[in-house]
Structures are given as C-alpha cells and as structure tokens.
PDB file of C-alpha atoms in Angstrom:
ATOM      1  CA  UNK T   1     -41.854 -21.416 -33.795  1.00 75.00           C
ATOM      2  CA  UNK T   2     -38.556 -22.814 -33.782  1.00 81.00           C
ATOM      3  CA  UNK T   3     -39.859 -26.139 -33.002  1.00 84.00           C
ATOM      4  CA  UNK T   4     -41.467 -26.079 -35.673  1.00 81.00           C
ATOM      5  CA  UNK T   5     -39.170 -24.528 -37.981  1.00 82.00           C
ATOM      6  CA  UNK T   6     -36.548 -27.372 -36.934  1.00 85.00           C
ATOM      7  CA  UNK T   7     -39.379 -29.479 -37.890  1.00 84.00           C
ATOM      8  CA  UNK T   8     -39.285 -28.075 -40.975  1.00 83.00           C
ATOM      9  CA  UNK T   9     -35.397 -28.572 -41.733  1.00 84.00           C
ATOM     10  CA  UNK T  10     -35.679 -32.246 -40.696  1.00 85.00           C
ATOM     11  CA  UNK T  11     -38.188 -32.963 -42.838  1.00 79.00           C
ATOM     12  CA  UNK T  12     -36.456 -31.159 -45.752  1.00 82.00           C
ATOM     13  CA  UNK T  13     -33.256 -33.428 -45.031  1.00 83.00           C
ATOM     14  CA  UNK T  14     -34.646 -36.712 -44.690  1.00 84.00           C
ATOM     15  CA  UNK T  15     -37.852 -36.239 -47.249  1.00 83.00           C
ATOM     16  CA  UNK T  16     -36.952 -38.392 -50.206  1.00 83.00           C
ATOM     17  CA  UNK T  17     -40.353 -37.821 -51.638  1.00 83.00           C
ATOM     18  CA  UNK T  18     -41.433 -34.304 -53.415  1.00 84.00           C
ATOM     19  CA  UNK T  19     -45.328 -34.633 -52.789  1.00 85.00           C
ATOM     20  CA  UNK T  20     -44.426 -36.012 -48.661  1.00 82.00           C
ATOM     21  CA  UNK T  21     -42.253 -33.024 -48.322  1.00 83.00           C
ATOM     22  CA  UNK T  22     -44.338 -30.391 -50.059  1.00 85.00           C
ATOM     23  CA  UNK T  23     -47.420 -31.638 -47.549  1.00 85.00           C
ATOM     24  CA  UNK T  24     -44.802 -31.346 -44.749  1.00 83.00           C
ATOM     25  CA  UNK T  25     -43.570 -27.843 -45.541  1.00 87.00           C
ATOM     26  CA  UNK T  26     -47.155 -27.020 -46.527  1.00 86.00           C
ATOM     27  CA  UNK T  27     -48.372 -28.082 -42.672  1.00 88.00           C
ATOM     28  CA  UNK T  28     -45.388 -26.652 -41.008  1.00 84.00           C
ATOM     29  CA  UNK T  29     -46.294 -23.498 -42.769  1.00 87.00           C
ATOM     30  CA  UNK T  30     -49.814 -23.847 -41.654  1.00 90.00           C
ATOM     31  CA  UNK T  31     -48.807 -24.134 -38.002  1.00 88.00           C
ATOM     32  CA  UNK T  32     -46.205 -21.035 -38.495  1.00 89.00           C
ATOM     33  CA  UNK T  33     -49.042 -18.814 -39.254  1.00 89.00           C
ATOM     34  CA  UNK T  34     -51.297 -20.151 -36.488  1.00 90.00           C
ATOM     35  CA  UNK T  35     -48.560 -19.903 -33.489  1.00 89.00           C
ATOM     36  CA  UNK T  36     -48.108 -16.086 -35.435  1.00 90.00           C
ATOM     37  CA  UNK T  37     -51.571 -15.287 -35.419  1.00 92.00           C
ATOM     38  CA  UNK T  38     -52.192 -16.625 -31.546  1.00 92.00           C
ATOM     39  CA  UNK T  39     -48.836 -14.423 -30.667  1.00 92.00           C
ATOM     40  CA  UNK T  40     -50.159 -11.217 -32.310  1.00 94.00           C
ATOM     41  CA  UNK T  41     -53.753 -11.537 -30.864  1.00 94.00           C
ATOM     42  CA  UNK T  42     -52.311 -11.984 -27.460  1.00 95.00           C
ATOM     43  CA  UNK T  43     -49.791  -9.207 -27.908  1.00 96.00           C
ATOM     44  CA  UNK T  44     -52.913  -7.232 -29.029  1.00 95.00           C
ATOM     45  CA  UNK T  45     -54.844  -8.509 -26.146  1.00 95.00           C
ATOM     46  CA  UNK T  46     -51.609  -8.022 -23.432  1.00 96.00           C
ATOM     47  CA  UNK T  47     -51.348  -4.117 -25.201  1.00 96.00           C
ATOM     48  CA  UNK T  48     -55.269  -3.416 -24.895  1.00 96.00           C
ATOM     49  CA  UNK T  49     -54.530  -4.557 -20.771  1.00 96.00           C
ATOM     50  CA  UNK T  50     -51.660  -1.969 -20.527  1.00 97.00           C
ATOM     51  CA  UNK T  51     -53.091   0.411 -22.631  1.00 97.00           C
ATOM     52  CA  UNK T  52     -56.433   0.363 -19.851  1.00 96.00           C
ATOM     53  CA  UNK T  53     -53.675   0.074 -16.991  1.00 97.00           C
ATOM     54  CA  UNK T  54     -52.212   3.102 -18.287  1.00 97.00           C
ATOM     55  CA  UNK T  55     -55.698   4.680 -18.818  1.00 97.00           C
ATOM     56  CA  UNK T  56     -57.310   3.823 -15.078  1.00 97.00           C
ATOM     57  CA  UNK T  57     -53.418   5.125 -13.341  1.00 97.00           C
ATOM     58  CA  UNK T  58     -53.662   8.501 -15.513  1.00 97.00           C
ATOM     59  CA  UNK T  59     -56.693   8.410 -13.937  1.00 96.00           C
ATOM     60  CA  UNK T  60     -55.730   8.189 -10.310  1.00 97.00           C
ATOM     61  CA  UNK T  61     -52.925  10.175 -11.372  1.00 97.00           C
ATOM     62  CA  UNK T  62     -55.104  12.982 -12.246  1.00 96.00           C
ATOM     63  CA  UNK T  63     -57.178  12.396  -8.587  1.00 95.00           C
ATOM     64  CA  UNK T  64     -54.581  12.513  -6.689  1.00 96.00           C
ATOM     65  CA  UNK T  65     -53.037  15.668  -7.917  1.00 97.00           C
ATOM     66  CA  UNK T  66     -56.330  16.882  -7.407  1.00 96.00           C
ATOM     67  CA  UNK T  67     -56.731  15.827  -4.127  1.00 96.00           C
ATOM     68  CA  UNK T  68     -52.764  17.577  -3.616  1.00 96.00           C
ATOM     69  CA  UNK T  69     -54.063  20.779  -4.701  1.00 96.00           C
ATOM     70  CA  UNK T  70     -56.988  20.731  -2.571  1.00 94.00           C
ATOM     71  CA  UNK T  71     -55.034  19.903   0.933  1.00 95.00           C
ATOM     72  CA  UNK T  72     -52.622  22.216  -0.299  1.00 95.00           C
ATOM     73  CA  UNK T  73     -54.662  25.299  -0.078  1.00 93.00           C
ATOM     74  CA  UNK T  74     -56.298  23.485   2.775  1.00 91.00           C
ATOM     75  CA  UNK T  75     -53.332  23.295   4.932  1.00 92.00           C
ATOM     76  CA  UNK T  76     -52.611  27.356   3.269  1.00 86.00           C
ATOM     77  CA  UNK T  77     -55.381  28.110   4.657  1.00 82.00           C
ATOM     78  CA  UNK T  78     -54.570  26.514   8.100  1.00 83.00           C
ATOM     79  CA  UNK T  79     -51.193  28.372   8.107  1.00 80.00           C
ATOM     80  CA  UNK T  80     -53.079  31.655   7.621  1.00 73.00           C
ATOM     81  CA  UNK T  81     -55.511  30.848  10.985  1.00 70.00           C
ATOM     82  CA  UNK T  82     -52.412  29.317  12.724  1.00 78.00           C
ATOM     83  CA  UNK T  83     -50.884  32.808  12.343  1.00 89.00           C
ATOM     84  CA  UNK T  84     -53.840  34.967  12.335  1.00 91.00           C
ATOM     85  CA  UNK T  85     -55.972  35.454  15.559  1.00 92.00           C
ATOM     86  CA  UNK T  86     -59.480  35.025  14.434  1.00 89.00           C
ATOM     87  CA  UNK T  87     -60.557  37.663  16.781  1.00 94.00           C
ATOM     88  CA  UNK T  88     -58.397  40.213  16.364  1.00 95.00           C
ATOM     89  CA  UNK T  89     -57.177  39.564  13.096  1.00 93.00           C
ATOM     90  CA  UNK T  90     -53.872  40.140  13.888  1.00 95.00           C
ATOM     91  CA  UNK T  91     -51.352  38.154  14.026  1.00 95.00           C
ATOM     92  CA  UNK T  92     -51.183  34.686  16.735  1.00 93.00           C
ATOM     93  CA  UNK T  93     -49.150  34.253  19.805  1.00 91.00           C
ATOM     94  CA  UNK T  94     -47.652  31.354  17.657  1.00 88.00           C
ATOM     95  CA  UNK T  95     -46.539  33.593  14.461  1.00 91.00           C
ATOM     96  CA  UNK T  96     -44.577  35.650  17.261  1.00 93.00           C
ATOM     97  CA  UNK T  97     -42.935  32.980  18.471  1.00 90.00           C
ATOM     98  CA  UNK T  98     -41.378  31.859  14.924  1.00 86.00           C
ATOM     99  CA  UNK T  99     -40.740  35.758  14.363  1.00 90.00           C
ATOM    100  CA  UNK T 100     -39.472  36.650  18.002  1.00 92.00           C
ATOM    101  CA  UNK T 101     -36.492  33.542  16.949  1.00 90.00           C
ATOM    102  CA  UNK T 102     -35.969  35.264  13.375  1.00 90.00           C
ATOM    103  CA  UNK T 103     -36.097  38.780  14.858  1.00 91.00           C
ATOM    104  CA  UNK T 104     -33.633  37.533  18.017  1.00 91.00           C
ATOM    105  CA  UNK T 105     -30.993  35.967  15.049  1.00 92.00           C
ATOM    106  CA  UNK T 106     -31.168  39.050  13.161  1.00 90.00           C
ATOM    107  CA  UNK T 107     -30.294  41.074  16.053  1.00 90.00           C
ATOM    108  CA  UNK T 108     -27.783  39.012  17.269  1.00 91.00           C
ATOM    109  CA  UNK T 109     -26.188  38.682  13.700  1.00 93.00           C
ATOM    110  CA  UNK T 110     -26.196  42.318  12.585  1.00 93.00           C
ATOM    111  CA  UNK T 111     -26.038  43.615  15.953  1.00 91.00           C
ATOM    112  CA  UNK T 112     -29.129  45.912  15.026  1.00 89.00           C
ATOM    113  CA  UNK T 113     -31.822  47.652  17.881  1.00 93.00           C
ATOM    114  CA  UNK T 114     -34.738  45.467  18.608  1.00 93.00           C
ATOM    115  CA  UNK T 115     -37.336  46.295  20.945  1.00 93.00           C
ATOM    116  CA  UNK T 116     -41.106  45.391  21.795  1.00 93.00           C
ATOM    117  CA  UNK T 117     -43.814  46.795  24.309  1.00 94.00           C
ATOM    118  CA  UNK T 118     -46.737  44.682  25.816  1.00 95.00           C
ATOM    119  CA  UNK T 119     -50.144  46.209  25.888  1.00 93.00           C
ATOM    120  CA  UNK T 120     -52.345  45.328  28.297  1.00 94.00           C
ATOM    121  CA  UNK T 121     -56.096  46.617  28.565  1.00 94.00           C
ATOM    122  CA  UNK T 122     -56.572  47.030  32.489  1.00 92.00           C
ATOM    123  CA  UNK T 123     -59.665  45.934  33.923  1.00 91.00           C
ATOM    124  CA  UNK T 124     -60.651  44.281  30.984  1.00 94.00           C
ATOM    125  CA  UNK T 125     -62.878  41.437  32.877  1.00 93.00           C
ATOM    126  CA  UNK T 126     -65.012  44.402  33.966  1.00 94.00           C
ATOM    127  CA  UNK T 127     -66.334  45.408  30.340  1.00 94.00           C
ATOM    128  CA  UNK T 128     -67.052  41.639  29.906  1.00 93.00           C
ATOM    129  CA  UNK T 129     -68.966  41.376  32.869  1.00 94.00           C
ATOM    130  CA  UNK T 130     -71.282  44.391  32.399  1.00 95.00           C
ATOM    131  CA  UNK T 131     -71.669  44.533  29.148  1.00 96.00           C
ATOM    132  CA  UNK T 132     -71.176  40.817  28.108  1.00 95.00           C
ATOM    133  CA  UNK T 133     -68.442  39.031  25.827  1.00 95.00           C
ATOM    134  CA  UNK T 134     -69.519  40.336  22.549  1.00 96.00           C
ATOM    135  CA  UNK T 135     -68.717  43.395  23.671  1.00 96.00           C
ATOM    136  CA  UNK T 136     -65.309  42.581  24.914  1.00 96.00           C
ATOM    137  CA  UNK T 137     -65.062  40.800  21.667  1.00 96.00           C
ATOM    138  CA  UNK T 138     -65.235  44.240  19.904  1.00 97.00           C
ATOM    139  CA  UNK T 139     -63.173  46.047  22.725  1.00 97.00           C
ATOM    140  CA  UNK T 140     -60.367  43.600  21.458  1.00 97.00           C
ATOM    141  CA  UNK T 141     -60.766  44.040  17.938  1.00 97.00           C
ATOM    142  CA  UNK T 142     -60.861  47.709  18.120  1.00 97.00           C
ATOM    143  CA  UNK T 143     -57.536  48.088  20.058  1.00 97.00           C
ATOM    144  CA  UNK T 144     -56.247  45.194  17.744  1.00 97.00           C
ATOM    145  CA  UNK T 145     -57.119  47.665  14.901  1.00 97.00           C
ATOM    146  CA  UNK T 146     -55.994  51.043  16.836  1.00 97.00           C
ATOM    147  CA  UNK T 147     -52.536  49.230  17.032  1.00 97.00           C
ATOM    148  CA  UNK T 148     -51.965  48.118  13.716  1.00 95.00           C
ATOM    149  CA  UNK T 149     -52.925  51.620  12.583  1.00 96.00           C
ATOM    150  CA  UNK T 150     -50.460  53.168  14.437  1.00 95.00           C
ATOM    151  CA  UNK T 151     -47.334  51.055  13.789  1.00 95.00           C
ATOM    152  CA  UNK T 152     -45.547  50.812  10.740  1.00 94.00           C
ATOM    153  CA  UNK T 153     -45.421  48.285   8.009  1.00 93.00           C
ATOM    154  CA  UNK T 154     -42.102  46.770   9.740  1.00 92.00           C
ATOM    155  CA  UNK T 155     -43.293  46.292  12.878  1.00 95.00           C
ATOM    156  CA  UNK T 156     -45.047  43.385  13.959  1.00 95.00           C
ATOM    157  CA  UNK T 157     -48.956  43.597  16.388  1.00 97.00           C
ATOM    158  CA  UNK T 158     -49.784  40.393  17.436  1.00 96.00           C
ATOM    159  CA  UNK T 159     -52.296  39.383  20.601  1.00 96.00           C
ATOM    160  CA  UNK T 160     -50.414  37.685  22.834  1.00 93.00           C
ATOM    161  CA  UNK T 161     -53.310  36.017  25.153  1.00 89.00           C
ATOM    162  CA  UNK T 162     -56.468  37.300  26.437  1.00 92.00           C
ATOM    163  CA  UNK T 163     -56.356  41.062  26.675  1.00 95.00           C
ATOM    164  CA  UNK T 164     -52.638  41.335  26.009  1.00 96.00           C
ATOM    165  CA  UNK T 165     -51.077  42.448  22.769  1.00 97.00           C
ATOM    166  CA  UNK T 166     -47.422  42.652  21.645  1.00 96.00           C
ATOM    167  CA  UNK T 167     -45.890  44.713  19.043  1.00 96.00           C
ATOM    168  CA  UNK T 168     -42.656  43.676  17.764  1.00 95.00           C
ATOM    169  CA  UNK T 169     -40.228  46.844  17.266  1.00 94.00           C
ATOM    170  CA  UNK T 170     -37.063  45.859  14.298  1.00 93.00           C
ATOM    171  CA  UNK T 171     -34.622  48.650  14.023  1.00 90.00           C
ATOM    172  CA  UNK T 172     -36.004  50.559  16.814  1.00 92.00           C
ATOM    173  CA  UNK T 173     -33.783  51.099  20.277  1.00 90.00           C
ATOM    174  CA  UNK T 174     -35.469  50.558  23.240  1.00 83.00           C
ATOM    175  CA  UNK T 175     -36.425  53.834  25.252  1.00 76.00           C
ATOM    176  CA  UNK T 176     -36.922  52.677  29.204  1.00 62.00           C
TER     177      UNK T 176
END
C-alpha cells in the first residue's frame, strides 16, 4: 500500500499530462482496492482460523475440566477406602496413623489427657477355622459395630490389623 501510494505521489509530481496522470491515479487506485480487498479476506480468513482455534480449545477446555471433576471424586472416593476398612467399616490402620500425629500434637500443645485401649478378639483363628472366613468376616464386623456403638462421637474405633481394633480416647485420662 505504501508502495503504491508513493507510486501515486511520483506520478502526480512528474505527470505533465492530465489524461497520463488521471490513468495513473485511476490504476493506482485500482491496485489500492485490490491489496485492501486481499488484506480483509485474509484477515477474515486468519479470524475464521482463530475463531475455530478458540472453538476446538473451549472444547478441550470443557474435557478436561470434565475429566478434573471425574478423578476428583475418583481420588474422594479413594480417600474414603484409604481411611475406611472395607470390612469393618470403620476407620483404617492408616487414618489412625494421620490422627494418632494430630491427636499426639494436640496433647502435647494443650497439655490435655489422651488415652487409647487395644481390643483384641482371643482365639479368633478358631471361629475361622470351624466355621469358615465368612463367618469371621461377620465376627469382625459385629465387634467393629459393638465398638462404635459404645464410644462417643469424639472418640476414634479404627481396626488396627487382623482381629485387633483401637479406639482412640481425646480428653479422657488414662485409668491403668
């Protein structure tokens, strides 16, 4: 465009003759509009690419954050196993252990009574061998069950491993 527009200016300053320069001005003109026209239908053509671009990455955008929520409440739901014993359905040896470290700070930090008591069922290998493991399966969910009932909301009944259960005591002195 400037090209041609200097074009233009020479032409006006060395153009002796009306008709030569009206032709000239008239061409120049001509190829103004054309170098326009190409630069607007590839700006319109270079938009219509982004435009798609922007489409097809809203797109994934919208995929991805679906795929986010869905190993979100994946991994929630992982959490909740990795803390829960399936068995039992109390909590997992592993949920102790982060609460055992919480419960220990607290303790330490407020100087307040913290106890626990380990429940073992004695003999345990017995009811699985006469009666079978489903059986001992229930055993273990019952006294799961029996110990949850009979603790309160603050304290803390998780299995521990095989036939052993803990219960975590905040706020309560230890009786020996």
């Amino acid at each position: 465009v400037r090209a041609t527009v200097g074009a233009l200016e020479d032409n006006v300053a060395a153009s002796d003759d009306l008709a030569d320069l009206k032709e000239k001005v008239r061409h120049g003109i001509q190829a103004l509009g054309s170098r326009v026209s190409r630069f607007g239908e590839s700006e319109a053509a270079r938009l219509d690419q982004a435009e798609q671009r922007n489409a097809e990455l809203k797109a994934q955008l919208s995929t991805m954050e679906s795929q986010v929520e869905t190993l979100e409440s994946a991994l929630a739901q992982q959490r909740t196993l990795a803390l829960k014993d399936a068995l039992t359905e109390v909590h997992s040896r592993g949920a102790l252990a982060a609460l055992v470290d919480e419960e220990v700070a607290r303790h330490n930090r407020e100087d307040a009574p913290l106890s626990y008591a380990i429940w073992d069922i004695d003999h345990f290998k017995r009811i699985n061998d006469e009666h079978g493991h489903p059986a001992g399966d229930s055993v273990l969910h019952q006294v799961a069950q029996i110990l949850e009932q009979y603790t309160r909301a603050s304290d803390f009944v998780a299995r521990l491993g095989g036939e052993e259960f803990v219960i975590l005591l905040p706020n309560t002195p230890s009786v020996v």
